[in-house]
PDB file of C-alpha atoms in Angstrom:
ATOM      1  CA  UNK A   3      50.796 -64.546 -31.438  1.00  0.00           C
ATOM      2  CA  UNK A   4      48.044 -65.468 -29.094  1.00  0.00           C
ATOM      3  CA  UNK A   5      46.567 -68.922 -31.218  1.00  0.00           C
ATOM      4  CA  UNK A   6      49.071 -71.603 -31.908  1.00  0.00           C
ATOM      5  CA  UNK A   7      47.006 -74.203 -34.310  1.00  0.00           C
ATOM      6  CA  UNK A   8      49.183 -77.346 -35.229  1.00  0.00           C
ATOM      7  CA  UNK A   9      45.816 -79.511 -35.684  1.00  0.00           C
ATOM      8  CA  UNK A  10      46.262 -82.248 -38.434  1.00  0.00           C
ATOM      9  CA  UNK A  11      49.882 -80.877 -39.254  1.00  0.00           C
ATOM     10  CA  UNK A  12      53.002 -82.665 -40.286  1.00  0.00           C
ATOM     11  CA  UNK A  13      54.743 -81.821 -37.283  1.00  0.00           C
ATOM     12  CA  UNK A  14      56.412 -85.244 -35.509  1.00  0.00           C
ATOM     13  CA  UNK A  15      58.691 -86.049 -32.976  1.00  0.00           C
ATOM     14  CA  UNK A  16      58.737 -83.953 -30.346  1.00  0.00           C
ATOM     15  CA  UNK A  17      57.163 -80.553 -29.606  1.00  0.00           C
ATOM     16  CA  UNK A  18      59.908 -77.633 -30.382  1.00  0.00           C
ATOM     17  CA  UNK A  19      60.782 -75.092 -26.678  1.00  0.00           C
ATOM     18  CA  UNK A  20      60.984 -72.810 -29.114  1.00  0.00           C
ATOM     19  CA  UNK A  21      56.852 -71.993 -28.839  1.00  0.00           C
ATOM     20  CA  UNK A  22      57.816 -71.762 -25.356  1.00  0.00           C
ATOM     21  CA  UNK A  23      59.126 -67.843 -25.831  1.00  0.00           C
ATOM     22  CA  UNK A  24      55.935 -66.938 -27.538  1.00  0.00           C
ATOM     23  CA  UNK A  25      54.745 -64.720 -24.398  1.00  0.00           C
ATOM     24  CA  UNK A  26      51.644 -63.762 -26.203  1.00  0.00           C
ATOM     25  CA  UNK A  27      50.110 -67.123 -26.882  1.00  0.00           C
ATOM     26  CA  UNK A  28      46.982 -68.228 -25.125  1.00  0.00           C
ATOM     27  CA  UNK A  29      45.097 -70.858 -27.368  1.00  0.00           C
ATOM     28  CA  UNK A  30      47.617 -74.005 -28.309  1.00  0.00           C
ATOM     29  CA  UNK A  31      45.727 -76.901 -30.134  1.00  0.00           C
ATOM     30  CA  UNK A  32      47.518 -79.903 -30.971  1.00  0.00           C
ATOM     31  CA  UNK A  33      45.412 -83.096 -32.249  1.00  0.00           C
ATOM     32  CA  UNK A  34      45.476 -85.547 -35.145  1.00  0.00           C
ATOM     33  CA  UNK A  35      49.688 -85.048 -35.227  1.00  0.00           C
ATOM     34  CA  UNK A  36      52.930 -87.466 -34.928  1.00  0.00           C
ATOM     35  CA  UNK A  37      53.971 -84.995 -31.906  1.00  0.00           C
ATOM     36  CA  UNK A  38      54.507 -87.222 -28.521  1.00  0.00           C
ATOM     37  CA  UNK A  39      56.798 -86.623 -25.190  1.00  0.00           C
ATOM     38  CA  UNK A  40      56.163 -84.385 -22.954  1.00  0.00           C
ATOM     39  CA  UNK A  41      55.121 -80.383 -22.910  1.00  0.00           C
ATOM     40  CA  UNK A  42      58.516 -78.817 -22.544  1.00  0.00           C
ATOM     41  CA  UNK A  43      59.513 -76.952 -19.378  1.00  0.00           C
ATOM     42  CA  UNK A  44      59.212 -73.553 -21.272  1.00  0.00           C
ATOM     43  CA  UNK A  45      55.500 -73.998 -21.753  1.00  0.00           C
ATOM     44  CA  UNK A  46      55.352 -73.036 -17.838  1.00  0.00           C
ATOM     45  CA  UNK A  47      56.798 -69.627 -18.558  1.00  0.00           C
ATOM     46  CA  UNK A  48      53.502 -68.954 -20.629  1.00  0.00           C
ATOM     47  CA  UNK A  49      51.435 -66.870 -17.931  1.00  0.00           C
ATOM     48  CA  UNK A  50      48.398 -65.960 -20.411  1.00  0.00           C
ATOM     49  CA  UNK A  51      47.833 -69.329 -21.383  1.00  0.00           C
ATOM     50  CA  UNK A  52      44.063 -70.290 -21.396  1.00  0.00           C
ATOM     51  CA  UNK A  53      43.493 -73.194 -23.142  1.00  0.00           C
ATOM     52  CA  UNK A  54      45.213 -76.476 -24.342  1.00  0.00           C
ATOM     53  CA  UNK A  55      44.073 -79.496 -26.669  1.00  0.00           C
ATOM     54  CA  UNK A  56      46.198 -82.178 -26.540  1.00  0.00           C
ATOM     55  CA  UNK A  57      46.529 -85.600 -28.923  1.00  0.00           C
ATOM     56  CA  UNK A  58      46.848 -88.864 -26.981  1.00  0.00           C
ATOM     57  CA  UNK A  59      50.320 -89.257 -27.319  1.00  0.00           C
ATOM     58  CA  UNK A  60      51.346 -85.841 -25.482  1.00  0.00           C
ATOM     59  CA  UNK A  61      51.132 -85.168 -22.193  1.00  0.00           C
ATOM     60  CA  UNK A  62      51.255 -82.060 -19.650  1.00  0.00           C
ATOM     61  CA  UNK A  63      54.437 -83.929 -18.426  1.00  0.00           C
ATOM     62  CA  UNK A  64      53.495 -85.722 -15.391  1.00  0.00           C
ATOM     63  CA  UNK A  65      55.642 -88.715 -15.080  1.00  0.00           C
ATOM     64  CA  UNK A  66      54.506 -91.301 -12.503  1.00  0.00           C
ATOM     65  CA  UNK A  67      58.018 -93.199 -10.847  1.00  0.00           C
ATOM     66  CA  UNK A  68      55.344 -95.882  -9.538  1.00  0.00           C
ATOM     67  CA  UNK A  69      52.051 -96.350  -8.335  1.00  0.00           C
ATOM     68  CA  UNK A  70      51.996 -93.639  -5.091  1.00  0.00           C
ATOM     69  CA  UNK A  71      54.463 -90.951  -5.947  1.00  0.00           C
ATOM     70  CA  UNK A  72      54.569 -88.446  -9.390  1.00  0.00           C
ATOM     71  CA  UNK A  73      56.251 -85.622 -10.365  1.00  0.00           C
ATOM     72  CA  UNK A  74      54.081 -83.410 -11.917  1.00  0.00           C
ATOM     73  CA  UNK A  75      54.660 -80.540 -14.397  1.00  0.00           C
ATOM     74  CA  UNK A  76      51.716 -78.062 -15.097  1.00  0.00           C
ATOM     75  CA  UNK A  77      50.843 -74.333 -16.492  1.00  0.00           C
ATOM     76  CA  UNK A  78      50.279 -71.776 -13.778  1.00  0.00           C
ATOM     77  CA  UNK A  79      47.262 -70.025 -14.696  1.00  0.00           C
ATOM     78  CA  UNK A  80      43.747 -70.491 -15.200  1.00  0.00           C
ATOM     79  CA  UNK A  81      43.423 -72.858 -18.045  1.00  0.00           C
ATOM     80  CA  UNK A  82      41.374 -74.696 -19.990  1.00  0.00           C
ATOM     81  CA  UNK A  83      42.990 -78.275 -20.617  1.00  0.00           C
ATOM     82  CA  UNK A  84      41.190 -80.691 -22.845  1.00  0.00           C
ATOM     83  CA  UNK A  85      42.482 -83.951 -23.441  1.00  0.00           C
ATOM     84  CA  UNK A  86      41.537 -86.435 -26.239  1.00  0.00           C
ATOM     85  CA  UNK A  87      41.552 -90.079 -26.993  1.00  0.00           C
ATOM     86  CA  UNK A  88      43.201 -91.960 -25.167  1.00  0.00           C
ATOM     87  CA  UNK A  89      44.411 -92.323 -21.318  1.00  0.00           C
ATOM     88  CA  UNK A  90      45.479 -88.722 -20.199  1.00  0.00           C
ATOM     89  CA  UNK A  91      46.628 -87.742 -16.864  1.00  0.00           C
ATOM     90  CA  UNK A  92      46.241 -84.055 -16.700  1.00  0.00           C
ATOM     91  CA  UNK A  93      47.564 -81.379 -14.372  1.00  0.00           C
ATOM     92  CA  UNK A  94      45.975 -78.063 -13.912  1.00  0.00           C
ATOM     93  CA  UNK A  95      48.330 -76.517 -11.864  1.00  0.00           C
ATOM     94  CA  UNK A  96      48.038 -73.372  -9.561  1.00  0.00           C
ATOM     95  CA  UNK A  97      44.624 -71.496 -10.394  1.00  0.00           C
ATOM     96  CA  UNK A  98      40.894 -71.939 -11.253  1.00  0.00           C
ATOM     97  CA  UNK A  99      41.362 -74.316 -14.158  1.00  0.00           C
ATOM     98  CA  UNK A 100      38.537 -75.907 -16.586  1.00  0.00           C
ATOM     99  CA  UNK A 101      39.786 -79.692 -16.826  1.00  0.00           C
ATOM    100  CA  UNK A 102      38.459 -82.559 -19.691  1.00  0.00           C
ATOM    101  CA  UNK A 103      39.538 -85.560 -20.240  1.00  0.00           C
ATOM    102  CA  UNK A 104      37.049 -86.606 -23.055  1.00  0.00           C
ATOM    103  CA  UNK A 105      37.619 -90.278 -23.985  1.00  0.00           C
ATOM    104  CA  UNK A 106      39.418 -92.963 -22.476  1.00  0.00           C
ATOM    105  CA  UNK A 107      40.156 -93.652 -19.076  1.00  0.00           C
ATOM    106  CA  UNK A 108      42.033 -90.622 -17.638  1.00  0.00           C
ATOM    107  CA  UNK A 109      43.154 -88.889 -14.387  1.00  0.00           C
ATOM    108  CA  UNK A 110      42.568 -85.477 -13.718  1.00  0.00           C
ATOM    109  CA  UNK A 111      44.169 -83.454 -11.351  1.00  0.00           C
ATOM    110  CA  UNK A 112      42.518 -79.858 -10.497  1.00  0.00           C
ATOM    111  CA  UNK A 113      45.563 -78.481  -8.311  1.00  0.00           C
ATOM    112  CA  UNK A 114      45.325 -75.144  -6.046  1.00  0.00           C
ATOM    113  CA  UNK A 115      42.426 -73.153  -6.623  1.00  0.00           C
ATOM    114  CA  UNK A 116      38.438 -73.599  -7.247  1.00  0.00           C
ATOM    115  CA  UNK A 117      38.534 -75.586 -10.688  1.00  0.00           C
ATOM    116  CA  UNK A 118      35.663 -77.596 -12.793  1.00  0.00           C
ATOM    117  CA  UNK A 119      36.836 -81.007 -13.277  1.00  0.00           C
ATOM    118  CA  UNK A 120      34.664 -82.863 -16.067  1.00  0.00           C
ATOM    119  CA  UNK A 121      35.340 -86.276 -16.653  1.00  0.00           C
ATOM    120  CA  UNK A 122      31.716 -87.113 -18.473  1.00  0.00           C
ATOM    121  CA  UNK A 123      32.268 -84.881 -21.589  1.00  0.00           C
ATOM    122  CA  UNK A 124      30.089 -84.836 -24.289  1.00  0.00           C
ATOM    123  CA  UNK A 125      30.471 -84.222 -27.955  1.00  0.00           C
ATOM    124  CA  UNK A 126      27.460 -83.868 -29.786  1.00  0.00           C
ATOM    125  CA  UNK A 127      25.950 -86.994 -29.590  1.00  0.00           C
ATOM    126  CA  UNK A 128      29.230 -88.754 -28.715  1.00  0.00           C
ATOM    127  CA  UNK A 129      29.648 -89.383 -24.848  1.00  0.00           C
ATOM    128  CA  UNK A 130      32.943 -90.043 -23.199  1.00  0.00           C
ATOM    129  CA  UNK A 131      32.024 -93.862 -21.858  1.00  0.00           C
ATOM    130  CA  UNK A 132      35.638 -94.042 -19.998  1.00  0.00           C
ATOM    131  CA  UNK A 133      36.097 -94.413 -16.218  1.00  0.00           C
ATOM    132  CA  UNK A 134      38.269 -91.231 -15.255  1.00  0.00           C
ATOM    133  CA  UNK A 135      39.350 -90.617 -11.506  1.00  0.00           C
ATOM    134  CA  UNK A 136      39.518 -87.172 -10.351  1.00  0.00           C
ATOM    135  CA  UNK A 137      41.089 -85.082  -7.699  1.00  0.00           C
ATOM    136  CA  UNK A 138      40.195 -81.218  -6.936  1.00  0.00           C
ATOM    137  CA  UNK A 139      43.016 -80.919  -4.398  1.00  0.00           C
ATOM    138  CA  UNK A 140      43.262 -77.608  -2.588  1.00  0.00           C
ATOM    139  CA  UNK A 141      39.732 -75.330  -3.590  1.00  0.00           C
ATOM    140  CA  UNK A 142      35.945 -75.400  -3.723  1.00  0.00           C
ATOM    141  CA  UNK A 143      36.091 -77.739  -7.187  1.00  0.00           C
ATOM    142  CA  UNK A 144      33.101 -78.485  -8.958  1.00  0.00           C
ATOM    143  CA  UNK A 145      32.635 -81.727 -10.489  1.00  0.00           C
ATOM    144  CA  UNK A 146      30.701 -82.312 -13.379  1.00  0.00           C
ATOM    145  CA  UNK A 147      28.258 -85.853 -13.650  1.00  0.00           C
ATOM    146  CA  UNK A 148      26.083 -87.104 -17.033  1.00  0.00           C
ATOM    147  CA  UNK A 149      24.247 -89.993 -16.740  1.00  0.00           C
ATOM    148  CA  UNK A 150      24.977 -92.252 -19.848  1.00  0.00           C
ATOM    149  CA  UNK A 151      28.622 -91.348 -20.107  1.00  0.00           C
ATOM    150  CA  UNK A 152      30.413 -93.547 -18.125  1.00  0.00           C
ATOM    151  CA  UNK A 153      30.755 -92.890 -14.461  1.00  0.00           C
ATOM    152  CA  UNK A 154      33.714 -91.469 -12.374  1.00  0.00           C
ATOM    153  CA  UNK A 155      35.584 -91.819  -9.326  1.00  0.00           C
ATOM    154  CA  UNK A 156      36.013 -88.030  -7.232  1.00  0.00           C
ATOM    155  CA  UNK A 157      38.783 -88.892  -4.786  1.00  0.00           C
ATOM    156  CA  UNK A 158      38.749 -86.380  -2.643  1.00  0.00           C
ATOM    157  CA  UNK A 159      35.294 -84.787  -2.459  1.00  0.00           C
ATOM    158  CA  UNK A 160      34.847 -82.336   0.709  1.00  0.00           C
ATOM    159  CA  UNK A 161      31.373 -82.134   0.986  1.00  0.00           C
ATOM    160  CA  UNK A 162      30.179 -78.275   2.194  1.00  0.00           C
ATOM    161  CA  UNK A 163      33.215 -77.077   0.381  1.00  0.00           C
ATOM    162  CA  UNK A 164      33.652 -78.778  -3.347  1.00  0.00           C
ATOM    163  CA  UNK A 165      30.274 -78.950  -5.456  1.00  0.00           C
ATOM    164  CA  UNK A 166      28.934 -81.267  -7.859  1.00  0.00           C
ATOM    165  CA  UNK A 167      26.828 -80.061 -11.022  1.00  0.00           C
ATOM    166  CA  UNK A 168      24.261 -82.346 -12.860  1.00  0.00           C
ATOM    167  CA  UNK A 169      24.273 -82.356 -16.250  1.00  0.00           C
ATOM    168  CA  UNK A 170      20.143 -83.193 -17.598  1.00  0.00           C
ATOM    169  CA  UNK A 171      19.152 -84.219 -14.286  1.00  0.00           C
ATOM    170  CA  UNK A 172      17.601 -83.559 -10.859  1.00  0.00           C
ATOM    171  CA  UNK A 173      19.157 -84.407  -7.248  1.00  0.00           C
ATOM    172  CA  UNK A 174      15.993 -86.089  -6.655  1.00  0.00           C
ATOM    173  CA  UNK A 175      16.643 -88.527  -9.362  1.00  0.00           C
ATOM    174  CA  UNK A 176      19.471 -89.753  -7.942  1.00  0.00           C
ATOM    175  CA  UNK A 177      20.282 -93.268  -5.050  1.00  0.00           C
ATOM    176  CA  UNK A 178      23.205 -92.205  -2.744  1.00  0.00           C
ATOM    177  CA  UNK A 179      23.893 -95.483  -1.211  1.00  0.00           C
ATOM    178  CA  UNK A 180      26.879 -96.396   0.443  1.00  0.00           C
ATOM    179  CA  UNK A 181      29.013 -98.745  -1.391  1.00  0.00           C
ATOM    180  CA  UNK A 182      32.139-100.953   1.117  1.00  0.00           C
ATOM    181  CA  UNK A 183      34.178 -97.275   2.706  1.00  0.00           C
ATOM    182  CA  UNK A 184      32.630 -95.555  -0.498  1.00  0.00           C
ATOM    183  CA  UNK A 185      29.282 -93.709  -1.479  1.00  0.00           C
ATOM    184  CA  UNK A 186      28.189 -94.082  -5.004  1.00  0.00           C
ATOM    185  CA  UNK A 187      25.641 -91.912  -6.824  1.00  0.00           C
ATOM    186  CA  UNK A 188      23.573 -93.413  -9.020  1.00  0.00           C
ATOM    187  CA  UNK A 189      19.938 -92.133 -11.404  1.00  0.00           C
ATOM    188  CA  UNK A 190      17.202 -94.102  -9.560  1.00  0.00           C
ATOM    189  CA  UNK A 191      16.821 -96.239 -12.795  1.00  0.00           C
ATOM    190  CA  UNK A 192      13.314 -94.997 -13.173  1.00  0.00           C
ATOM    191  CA  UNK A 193      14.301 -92.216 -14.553  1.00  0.00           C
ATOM    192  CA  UNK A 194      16.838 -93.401 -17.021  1.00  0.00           C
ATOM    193  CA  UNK A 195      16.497 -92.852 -20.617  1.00  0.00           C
ATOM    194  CA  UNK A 196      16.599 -94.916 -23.529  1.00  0.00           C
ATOM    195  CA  UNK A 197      20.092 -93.066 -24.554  1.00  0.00           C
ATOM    196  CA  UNK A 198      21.617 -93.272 -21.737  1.00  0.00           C
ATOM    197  CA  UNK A 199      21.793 -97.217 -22.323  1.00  0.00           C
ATOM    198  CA  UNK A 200      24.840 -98.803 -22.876  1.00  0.00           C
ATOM    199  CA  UNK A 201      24.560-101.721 -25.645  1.00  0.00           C
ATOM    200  CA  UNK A 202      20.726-101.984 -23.974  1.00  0.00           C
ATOM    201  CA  UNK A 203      21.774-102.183 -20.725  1.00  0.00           C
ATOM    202  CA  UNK A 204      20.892 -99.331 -17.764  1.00  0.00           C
ATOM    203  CA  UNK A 205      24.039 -96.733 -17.442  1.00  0.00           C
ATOM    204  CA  UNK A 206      22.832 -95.904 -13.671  1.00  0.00           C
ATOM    205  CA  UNK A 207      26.339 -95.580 -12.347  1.00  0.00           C
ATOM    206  CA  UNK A 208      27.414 -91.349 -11.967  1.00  0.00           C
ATOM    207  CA  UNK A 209      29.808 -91.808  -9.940  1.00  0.00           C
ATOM    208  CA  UNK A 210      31.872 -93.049  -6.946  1.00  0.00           C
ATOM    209  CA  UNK A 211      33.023 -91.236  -4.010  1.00  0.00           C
ATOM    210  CA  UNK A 212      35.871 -93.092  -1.759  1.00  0.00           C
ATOM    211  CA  UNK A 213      35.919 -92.358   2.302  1.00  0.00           C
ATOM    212  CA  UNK A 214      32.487 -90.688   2.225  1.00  0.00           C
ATOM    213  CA  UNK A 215      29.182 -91.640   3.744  1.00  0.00           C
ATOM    214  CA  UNK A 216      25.916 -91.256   2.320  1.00  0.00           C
ATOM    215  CA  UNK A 217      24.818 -89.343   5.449  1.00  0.00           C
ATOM    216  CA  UNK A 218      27.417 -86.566   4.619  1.00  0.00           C
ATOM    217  CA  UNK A 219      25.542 -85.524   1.096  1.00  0.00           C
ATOM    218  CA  UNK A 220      23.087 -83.149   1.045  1.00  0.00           C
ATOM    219  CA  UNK A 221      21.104 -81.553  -1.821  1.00  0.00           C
ATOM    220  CA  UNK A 222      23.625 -78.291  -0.884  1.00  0.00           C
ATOM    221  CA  UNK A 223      26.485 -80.177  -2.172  1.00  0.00           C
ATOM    222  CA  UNK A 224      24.575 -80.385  -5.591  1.00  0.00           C
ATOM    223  CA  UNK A 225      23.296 -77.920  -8.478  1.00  0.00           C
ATOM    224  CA  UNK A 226      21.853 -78.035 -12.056  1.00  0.00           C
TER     225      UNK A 226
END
């Protein structure tokens, strides 16, 4: 079996180890379910997983002891991990991974290797207004920006190494100011559109980049 679909199933309580020893499976989708916890351990044995949906209430079991230190659980592969309502903290794990945390205010980790880490997703005409945080760690990570879906904060951007792609815009549309020991990038609001309002207000804010200066951005750290 390489799809697993348990979308807007009866399935509750936790979710069974037993899909664990399904070698084959590459495609698990589990939204709109009573299932909550943790992934089990034997999810990590799954080396052809590709892509996971998760509901709010399950996560990739990364349990935070307090505010500094985690222990963090995570498929080794390269994966595609989408979360869903809700606040999500999500592990990629070891490999070039394809992270989204859609709505809600989540925390995505890309882990070794060169991963895309979007925390602006759009679907349809619904954008993703939370405030995520991400991290690339060890890689050349791409991060994804929209204007008019909430901004982000990339923790540890390495400019000339990590990239970030624009989504509908231009890197000459965009203020890089510096911001206390941050930078933030911003949509010069002459450019903003009348969608990318938020309840008629300019949604200029793309994002926020802690211990960087302005003067260490340059249009080669940026593509369309």
């Amino acid at each position: 079996m390489q799809i697993l679909d348990l979308n807007s199933t009866s399935l509750r309580g936790t979710l069974p180890s037993e899909y664990g020893s399904l070698s084959n499976l590459q495609y698990l989708y589990l939204t709109d379910t009573d299932v909550s916890g943790t992934l089990p351990s034997e999810y990590g044995d799954l080396s052809d997983m590709r892509y996971i949906e998760l509901d709010n209430e399950l996560k990739l079991g990364i349990k935070y002891h307090d505010d500094t230190t985690f222990a963090r659980y995570s498929l080794e592969g390269n994966e595609r991990i989408y979360g869903n309502v809700g606040n999500e903290r999500i592990d990629g794990g070891a490999g070039d991974d394809t992270l989204s945390g859609r709505d809600g205010d989540d925390i995505l980790y890309g882990g070794p290797g060169d991963d895309i880490i979007d925390g602006t997703h759009v679907n349809g005409h619904e954008r993703n207004m939370g405030l995520d945080t991400l991290y690339g760690n060890e890689g050349a990570d791409t991060f994804v920006l929209r204007s008019g879906a909430g901004h982000v904060t990339i923790s540890d951007f390495d400019p000339g190494t990590d990239l970030i792609k624009l989504r509908s815009m231009d890197f000459d549309e965009l203020e890089i100011t510096k911001m206390g020991n941050s930078t933030q990038i911003a949509i010069d609001t002459k450019h903003l559109r009348t969608e990318w309002q938020v309840d008629g207000a300019p949604d200029d804010l793309l994002a926020i980049l802690p211990g960087i200066e302005p003067g260490e951005l340059t249009a080669g750290d940026f593509f369309r």
